[in-house]
Amino acid sequence: MDNAPAPISSLLSGARPTLSFEFFPPKDDAGFETLRSTFAHLQKFNPDFISVTYGAMGSNQDSSLAVVQEFAGQVSTIAHLTCIGATTATIDALLDSYSAAGVAGILALRGDTPKDFVGNPLGDFRTANDLVNFVNGSTFEVGVAAFPEKHPESPSLAHDLEVLRIKQESGASFAMTQLFFEIDAYFDLVSSARDAGITIPIVPGVMPIANSKQVLRMAEMSGAMVPKALVDELNSAKDDEAARTIGMRFSAELTKELIAGGAPGIHIFTLNHHKATSELLEAAGLA
Ligand SMILES: Cc1cc2nc3c(=O)[nH]c(=O)nc-3n(C[C@H](O)[C@H](O)[C@H](O)COP(=O)(O)OP(=O)(O)OC[C@H]3O[C@@H](n4cnc5c(N)ncnc54)[C@H](O)[C@@H]3O)c2cc1C
């Protein structure tokens, strides 16, 4: 890319839905090679932007920066950034590195304490909104997380909406959702957000169901409901290949319905592999 990346919010407000991919920082060189190959394969779909996740509280953060540095010159890149346990000095230094790499936006997140962590994480930030405030006013556009089926710690969807509204007021200009499989949860979130005065685009995150056991585990961890009819169908599949066919068909239908219903874009959780993402895009007519 020769010029400054286009603002993510303007891409999301364009005439056609955007296409974007999420990658995570690999743990080793072999994982990095896989990611490079995935990135190269997915270029044929002409993504509008990509995003790169960032481990909370120290896990794999250097690798995240390395991925951002490698790809941000080739495609508009959103760097996820978690603030739990972080100091303003470390975040400032990272923002300098992201700025030098040419990232388009920061997805400002709180993150979660690792499972084996005991006590209260020290640091200068309490919630993601503290990070939104900290990053806003720098050169970056700021995005935030949204939860179609409620954040696991939140008392209600209404509380989540209030948190999202505060983040918009603090300068967030787009939101990206947690994975979900109940399409109504996404459209209800968007409609309630609009009623609450939240105007920023809310991009749905789509997880291709290629490995149903893995995806059902992730759904459980994130609190995403899986439609009973789909669970029954997956459970009655005669083998893994049959389950994959069922899962991928469901994911393609979900994607088509999201676009038909007016979603501003589709953000695919690639899990750093290109096969399922490519199949999903072809089946959904987005290739
Ligand atoms: C699209 C997406 C990408 C993600 N990427 C990453 C990643 O790269 N790395 C990673 O570690 N994790 C990632 N996560 C997970 C995320 O960090 C966790 O879900 C985390 O628990 C919440 O993050 P948040 O930014 O929503 O936090 P917050 O907005 O701080 O919310 C956390 C909890 O605090 C409550 N809360 C927030 N503000 C207030 C307030 N002012 N008053 C009262 N209650 C409040 C909220 O209701 C919620 O229950 C991602 C999640 C999503 C949806």
GROMACS .gro file of C-alpha atoms and ligand atoms in nm:
model
  340
    1MET     CA    1   0.000   0.000   0.000
    2ASP     CA    2   0.149   0.330  -0.107
    3ASN     CA    3  -0.098   0.560   0.065
    4ALA     CA    4  -0.240   0.586   0.415
    5PRO     CA    5  -0.496   0.309   0.476
    6ALA     CA    6  -0.863   0.404   0.431
    7PRO     CA    7  -1.045   0.455   0.763
    8ILE     CA    8  -1.217   0.131   0.863
    9SER     CA    9  -1.543   0.312   0.948
   10SER     CA   10  -1.560   0.462   0.599
   11LEU     CA   11  -1.506   0.119   0.443
   12LEU     CA   12  -1.787  -0.011   0.664
   13SER     CA   13  -2.018   0.268   0.556
   14GLY     CA   14  -1.959   0.202   0.186
   15ALA     CA   15  -2.210   0.085  -0.071
   16ARG     CA   16  -2.116  -0.282  -0.045
   17PRO     CA   17  -2.046  -0.503   0.256
   18THR     CA   18  -1.679  -0.534   0.344
   19LEU     CA   19  -1.490  -0.860   0.366
   20SER     CA   20  -1.226  -0.901   0.634
   21PHE     CA   21  -1.026  -1.172   0.807
   22GLU     CA   22  -0.908  -1.225   1.163
   23PHE     CA   23  -0.571  -1.388   1.230
   24PHE     CA   24  -0.404  -1.475   1.559
   25PRO     CA   25  -0.032  -1.449   1.643
   26PRO     CA   26   0.143  -1.781   1.579
   27LYS     CA   27   0.344  -1.944   1.857
   28ASP     CA   28   0.644  -2.050   1.645
   29ASP     CA   29   0.811  -2.025   1.303
   30ALA     CA   30   0.609  -2.311   1.159
   31GLY     CA   31   0.287  -2.133   1.263
   32PHE     CA   32   0.414  -1.813   1.105
   33GLU     CA   33   0.478  -1.996   0.777
   34THR     CA   34   0.124  -2.137   0.784
   35LEU     CA   35  -0.011  -1.788   0.844
   36ARG     CA   36   0.192  -1.641   0.554
   37SER     CA   37   0.055  -1.908   0.324
   38THR     CA   38  -0.301  -1.848   0.451
   39PHE     CA   39  -0.264  -1.474   0.400
   40ALA     CA   40  -0.135  -1.528   0.044
   41HIS     CA   41  -0.420  -1.770  -0.042
   42LEU     CA   42  -0.685  -1.532   0.089
   43GLN     CA   43  -0.558  -1.235  -0.113
   44LYS     CA   44  -0.763  -1.357  -0.409
   45PHE     CA   45  -1.078  -1.253  -0.219
   46ASN     CA   46  -0.951  -0.895  -0.206
   47PRO     CA   47  -1.014  -0.834   0.165
   48ASP     CA   48  -1.094  -0.478   0.269
   49PHE     CA   49  -0.901  -0.524   0.591
   50ILE     CA   50  -0.765  -0.781   0.832
   51SER     CA   51  -0.736  -0.788   1.210
   52VAL     CA   52  -0.472  -0.946   1.430
   53THR     CA   53  -0.554  -1.060   1.783
   54TYR     CA   54  -0.338  -0.981   2.085
   55GLY     CA   55  -0.290  -1.199   2.392
   56ALA     CA   56  -0.398  -1.048   2.722
   57MET     CA   57  -0.139  -1.009   2.998
   58GLY     CA   58   0.179  -1.096   2.819
   59SER     CA   59   0.091  -1.402   2.614
   60ASN     CA   60   0.238  -1.394   2.263
   61GLN     CA   61   0.232  -1.015   2.233
   62ASP     CA   62   0.561  -0.986   2.039
   63SER     CA   63   0.428  -1.230   1.782
   64SER     CA   64   0.117  -1.016   1.741
   65LEU     CA   65   0.328  -0.710   1.666
   66ALA     CA   66   0.541  -0.912   1.421
   67VAL     CA   67   0.228  -1.021   1.229
   68VAL     CA   68   0.099  -0.664   1.218
   69GLN     CA   69   0.437  -0.537   1.098
   70GLU     CA   70   0.444  -0.797   0.821
   71PHE     CA   71   0.092  -0.742   0.685
   72ALA     CA   72   0.000  -0.379   0.756
   73GLY     CA   73   0.187  -0.255   0.449
   74GLN     CA   74  -0.012  -0.490   0.227
   75VAL     CA   75  -0.370  -0.452   0.349
   76SER     CA   76  -0.553  -0.224   0.593
   77THR     CA   77  -0.487  -0.377   0.932
   78ILE     CA   78  -0.660  -0.352   1.267
   79ALA     CA   79  -0.440  -0.438   1.563
   80HIS     CA   80  -0.634  -0.579   1.859
   81LEU     CA   81  -0.502  -0.438   2.185
   82THR     CA   82  -0.592  -0.553   2.536
   83CYS     CA   83  -0.533  -0.330   2.835
   84ILE     CA   84  -0.585  -0.558   3.136
   85GLY     CA   85  -0.270  -0.545   3.352
   86ALA     CA   86  -0.101  -0.297   3.114
   87THR     CA   87   0.058   0.036   3.198
   88THR     CA   88   0.012   0.352   2.994
   89ALA     CA   89   0.386   0.340   2.918
   90THR     CA   90   0.371  -0.007   2.758
   91ILE     CA   91   0.059   0.082   2.560
   92ASP     CA   92   0.220   0.405   2.445
   93ALA     CA   93   0.528   0.219   2.322
   94LEU     CA   94   0.311  -0.032   2.137
   95LEU     CA   95   0.107   0.243   1.975
   96ASP     CA   96   0.434   0.394   1.848
   97SER     CA   97   0.528   0.059   1.692
   98TYR     CA   98   0.181   0.022   1.538
   99SER     CA   99   0.198   0.373   1.403
  100ALA     CA  100   0.537   0.302   1.243
  101ALA     CA  101   0.389  -0.018   1.092
  102GLY     CA  102   0.103   0.183   0.937
  103VAL     CA  103  -0.192   0.016   1.107
  104ALA     CA  104  -0.535   0.154   1.019
  105GLY     CA  105  -0.712   0.096   1.347
  106ILE     CA  106  -0.693  -0.037   1.700
  107LEU     CA  107  -0.956  -0.272   1.840
  108ALA     CA  108  -0.956  -0.154   2.203
  109LEU     CA  109  -1.031  -0.442   2.439
  110ARG     CA  110  -1.002  -0.518   2.805
  111GLY     CA  111  -0.894  -0.882   2.767
  112ASP     CA  112  -0.935  -1.147   3.035
  113THR     CA  113  -0.698  -1.263   3.308
  114PRO     CA  114  -0.539  -1.599   3.220
  115LYS     CA  115  -0.713  -1.899   3.387
  116ASP     CA  116  -0.419  -1.964   3.623
  117PHE     CA  117  -0.395  -1.600   3.732
  118VAL     CA  118  -0.477  -1.535   4.097
  119GLY     CA  119  -0.561  -1.192   4.241
  120ASN     CA  120  -0.622  -0.858   4.077
  121PRO     CA  121  -0.415  -0.760   3.775
  122LEU     CA  122  -0.227  -0.439   3.843
  123GLY     CA  123  -0.222  -0.181   3.569
  124ASP     CA  124  -0.343   0.158   3.460
  125PHE     CA  125  -0.665   0.048   3.287
  126ARG     CA  126  -0.986  -0.089   3.436
  127THR     CA  127  -1.211  -0.136   3.136
  128ALA     CA  128  -1.180  -0.126   2.758
  129ASN     CA  129  -1.332   0.220   2.764
  130ASP     CA  130  -1.022   0.348   2.948
  131LEU     CA  131  -0.821   0.224   2.650
  132VAL     CA  132  -1.062   0.381   2.400
  133ASN     CA  133  -1.008   0.713   2.577
  134PHE     CA  134  -0.633   0.661   2.582
  135VAL     CA  135  -0.604   0.572   2.211
  136ASN     CA  136  -0.864   0.820   2.086
  137GLY     CA  137  -0.702   1.140   1.972
  138SER     CA  138  -0.395   0.955   1.842
  139THR     CA  139  -0.363   0.879   1.473
  140PHE     CA  140  -0.563   0.558   1.505
  141GLU     CA  141  -0.924   0.489   1.442
  142VAL     CA  142  -1.066   0.296   1.741
  143GLY     CA  143  -1.300  -0.001   1.730
  144VAL     CA  144  -1.449  -0.204   2.017
  145ALA     CA  145  -1.605  -0.543   2.091
  146ALA     CA  146  -1.980  -0.608   2.084
  147PHE     CA  147  -2.161  -0.911   2.222
  148PRO     CA  148  -2.481  -1.030   2.048
  149GLU     CA  149  -2.551  -1.270   2.335
  150LYS     CA  150  -2.423  -1.055   2.624
  151HIS     CA  151  -2.075  -1.038   2.769
  152PRO     CA  152  -2.038  -1.331   3.013
  153GLU     CA  153  -1.977  -1.097   3.310
  154SER     CA  154  -2.248  -0.850   3.219
  155PRO     CA  155  -2.580  -0.848   3.408
  156SER     CA  156  -2.784  -0.784   3.092
  157LEU     CA  157  -2.785  -0.694   2.725
  158ALA     CA  158  -2.908  -0.348   2.827
  159HIS     CA  159  -2.594  -0.303   3.039
  160ASP     CA  160  -2.377  -0.409   2.743
  161LEU     CA  161  -2.555  -0.154   2.526
  162GLU     CA  162  -2.485   0.120   2.778
  163VAL     CA  163  -2.116   0.019   2.780
  164LEU     CA  164  -2.114   0.029   2.399
  165ARG     CA  165  -2.281   0.370   2.398
  166ILE     CA  166  -2.018   0.504   2.639
  167LYS     CA  167  -1.742   0.369   2.411
  168GLN     CA  168  -1.902   0.542   2.112
  169GLU     CA  169  -1.907   0.866   2.312
  170SER     CA  170  -1.539   0.813   2.395
  171GLY     CA  171  -1.459   0.799   2.024
  172ALA     CA  172  -1.505   0.440   1.907
  173SER     CA  173  -1.614   0.447   1.545
  174PHE     CA  174  -1.687   0.080   1.475
  175ALA     CA  175  -1.760  -0.243   1.663
  176MET     CA  176  -1.687  -0.606   1.586
  177THR     CA  177  -1.889  -0.890   1.737
  178GLN     CA  178  -1.810  -1.200   1.933
  179LEU     CA  179  -1.885  -1.521   1.742
  180PHE     CA  180  -2.253  -1.621   1.731
  181PHE     CA  181  -2.471  -1.873   1.551
  182GLU     CA  182  -2.819  -1.737   1.628
  183ILE     CA  183  -2.870  -1.480   1.355
  184ASP     CA  184  -3.149  -1.305   1.546
  185ALA     CA  185  -2.903  -1.227   1.826
  186TYR     CA  186  -2.697  -1.016   1.584
  187PHE     CA  187  -2.990  -0.832   1.425
  188ASP     CA  188  -3.154  -0.775   1.767
  189LEU     CA  189  -2.826  -0.627   1.894
  190VAL     CA  190  -2.805  -0.390   1.597
  191SER     CA  191  -3.166  -0.286   1.628
  192SER     CA  192  -3.142  -0.226   2.008
  193ALA     CA  193  -2.815  -0.039   1.955
  194ARG     CA  194  -2.982   0.194   1.704
  195ASP     CA  195  -3.271   0.251   1.948
  196ALA     CA  196  -3.013   0.340   2.214
  197GLY     CA  197  -2.850   0.603   1.992
  198ILE     CA  198  -2.554   0.386   1.892
  199THR     CA  199  -2.485   0.465   1.529
  200ILE     CA  200  -2.144   0.305   1.466
  201PRO     CA  201  -2.125   0.010   1.225
  202ILE     CA  202  -2.135  -0.329   1.402
  203VAL     CA  203  -1.953  -0.592   1.197
  204PRO     CA  204  -2.059  -0.953   1.256
  205GLY     CA  205  -1.780  -1.203   1.324
  206VAL     CA  206  -1.839  -1.534   1.145
  207MET     CA  207  -1.679  -1.861   1.249
  208PRO     CA  208  -1.682  -2.125   0.973
  209ILE     CA  209  -1.795  -2.454   1.129
  210ALA     CA  210  -1.532  -2.678   0.972
  211ASN     CA  211  -1.435  -2.869   1.283
  212SER     CA  212  -1.764  -2.893   1.468
  213LYS     CA  213  -1.617  -3.029   1.794
  214GLN     CA  214  -1.372  -2.739   1.815
  215VAL     CA  215  -1.634  -2.480   1.724
  216LEU     CA  216  -1.890  -2.614   1.972
  217ARG     CA  217  -1.622  -2.591   2.242
  218MET     CA  218  -1.549  -2.230   2.145
  219ALA     CA  219  -1.921  -2.152   2.147
  220GLU     CA  220  -1.949  -2.288   2.500
  221MET     CA  221  -1.650  -2.086   2.619
  222SER     CA  222  -1.781  -1.762   2.472
  223GLY     CA  223  -2.141  -1.819   2.577
  224ALA     CA  224  -2.271  -1.836   2.218
  225MET     CA  225  -2.591  -2.036   2.175
  226VAL     CA  226  -2.591  -2.296   1.900
  227PRO     CA  227  -2.935  -2.365   1.746
  228LYS     CA  228  -3.065  -2.701   1.874
  229ALA     CA  229  -3.149  -2.819   1.522
  230LEU     CA  230  -2.786  -2.766   1.420
  231VAL     CA  231  -2.650  -2.947   1.729
  232ASP     CA  232  -2.886  -3.240   1.658
  233GLU     CA  233  -2.779  -3.252   1.294
  234LEU     CA  234  -2.410  -3.238   1.385
  235ASN     CA  235  -2.454  -3.510   1.648
  236SER     CA  236  -2.629  -3.739   1.402
  237ALA     CA  237  -2.361  -3.697   1.131
  238LYS     CA  238  -2.212  -4.035   1.043
  239ASP     CA  239  -1.852  -3.909   1.056
  240ASP     CA  240  -1.638  -3.592   1.084
  241GLU     CA  241  -1.659  -3.525   0.711
  242ALA     CA  242  -2.038  -3.536   0.716
  243ALA     CA  243  -2.039  -3.304   1.020
  244ARG     CA  244  -1.808  -3.066   0.835
  245THR     CA  245  -2.048  -3.052   0.539
  246ILE     CA  246  -2.340  -2.974   0.772
  247GLY     CA  247  -2.144  -2.709   0.963
  248MET     CA  248  -2.009  -2.536   0.654
  249ARG     CA  249  -2.353  -2.530   0.491
  250PHE     CA  250  -2.490  -2.365   0.805
  251SER     CA  251  -2.206  -2.107   0.807
  252ALA     CA  252  -2.264  -2.018   0.441
  253GLU     CA  253  -2.638  -1.970   0.500
  254LEU     CA  254  -2.567  -1.752   0.805
  255THR     CA  255  -2.329  -1.539   0.598
  256LYS     CA  256  -2.580  -1.498   0.316
  257GLU     CA  257  -2.854  -1.399   0.561
  258LEU     CA  258  -2.628  -1.147   0.735
  259ILE     CA  259  -2.555  -0.977   0.406
  260ALA     CA  260  -2.916  -0.992   0.290
  261GLY     CA  261  -3.018  -0.835   0.624
  262GLY     CA  262  -2.785  -0.539   0.575
  263ALA     CA  263  -2.473  -0.626   0.779
  264PRO     CA  264  -2.198  -0.372   0.698
  265GLY     CA  265  -1.946  -0.648   0.637
  266ILE     CA  266  -1.840  -1.000   0.720
  267HIS     CA  267  -1.540  -1.056   0.945
  268ILE     CA  268  -1.424  -1.416   0.927
  269PHE     CA  269  -1.241  -1.589   1.212
  270THR     CA  270  -0.994  -1.779   0.992
  271LEU     CA  271  -0.810  -1.959   1.275
  272ASN     CA  272  -0.507  -1.897   1.049
  273HIS     CA  273  -0.620  -2.147   0.783
  274HIS     CA  274  -0.751  -2.065   0.438
  275LYS     CA  275  -0.946  -2.375   0.338
  276ALA     CA  276  -1.264  -2.332   0.542
  277THR     CA  277  -1.269  -1.955   0.487
  278SER     CA  278  -1.232  -2.000   0.109
  279GLU     CA  279  -1.506  -2.265   0.101
  280LEU     CA  280  -1.736  -2.045   0.306
  281LEU     CA  281  -1.686  -1.747   0.074
  282GLU     CA  282  -1.745  -1.960  -0.234
  283ALA     CA  283  -2.058  -2.122  -0.089
  284ALA     CA  284  -2.193  -1.782   0.021
  285GLY     CA  285  -2.136  -1.638  -0.326
  286LEU     CA  286  -1.868  -1.394  -0.210
  287ALA     CA  287  -1.576  -1.538  -0.404
  288LIG     C1  288  -1.435  -0.898   1.828
  288LIG     C2  289  -1.358  -0.940   1.952
  288LIG     C3  290  -1.220  -0.947   1.946
  288LIG     C4  291  -1.147  -0.988   2.059
  288LIG     N1  292  -1.010  -0.994   2.051
  288LIG     C5  293  -0.938  -1.027   2.161
  288LIG     C6  294  -0.796  -1.029   2.157
  288LIG     O1  295  -0.733  -0.998   2.054
  288LIG     N2  296  -0.729  -1.064   2.269
  288LIG     C7  297  -0.795  -1.096   2.386
  288LIG     O2  298  -0.728  -1.126   2.486
  288LIG     N3  299  -0.930  -1.094   2.394
  288LIG     C8  300  -1.003  -1.061   2.283
  288LIG     N4  301  -1.140  -1.058   2.291
  288LIG     C9  302  -1.206  -1.098   2.416
  288LIG    C10  303  -1.229  -0.978   2.510
  288LIG     O3  304  -1.107  -0.925   2.553
  288LIG    C11  305  -1.311  -1.030   2.628
  288LIG     O4  306  -1.441  -1.061   2.582
  288LIG    C12  307  -1.320  -0.941   2.749
  288LIG     O5  308  -1.381  -1.016   2.854
  288LIG    C13  309  -1.408  -0.818   2.733
  288LIG     O6  310  -1.353  -0.727   2.657
  288LIG     P1  311  -1.424  -0.583   2.635
  288LIG     O7  312  -1.330  -0.512   2.548
  288LIG     O8  313  -1.563  -0.597   2.593
  288LIG     O9  314  -1.416  -0.527   2.785
  288LIG     P2  315  -1.501  -0.419   2.865
  288LIG    O10  316  -1.571  -0.325   2.778
  288LIG    O11  317  -1.407  -0.363   2.967
  288LIG    O12  318  -1.613  -0.508   2.936
  288LIG    C14  319  -1.580  -0.611   3.028
  288LIG    C15  320  -1.694  -0.626   3.129
  288LIG    O13  321  -1.698  -0.508   3.210
  288LIG    C16  322  -1.824  -0.445   3.199
  288LIG     N5  323  -1.803  -0.300   3.192
  288LIG    C17  324  -1.726  -0.235   3.101
  288LIG     N6  325  -1.729  -0.102   3.126
  288LIG    C18  326  -1.807  -0.084   3.234
  288LIG    C19  327  -1.851   0.029   3.307
  288LIG     N7  328  -1.811   0.152   3.274
  288LIG     N8  329  -1.934   0.010   3.410
  288LIG    C20  330  -1.976  -0.113   3.446
  288LIG     N9  331  -1.938  -0.226   3.380
  288LIG    C21  332  -1.855  -0.211   3.276
  288LIG    C22  333  -1.886  -0.497   3.070
  288LIG    O14  334  -2.027  -0.499   3.076
  288LIG    C23  335  -1.830  -0.638   3.064
  288LIG    O15  336  -1.908  -0.726   3.138
  288LIG    C24  337  -1.215  -1.021   2.179
  288LIG    C25  338  -1.356  -1.014   2.184
  288LIG    C26  339  -1.428  -0.974   2.072
  288LIG    C27  340  -1.576  -0.968   2.078
   0.00000   0.00000   0.00000
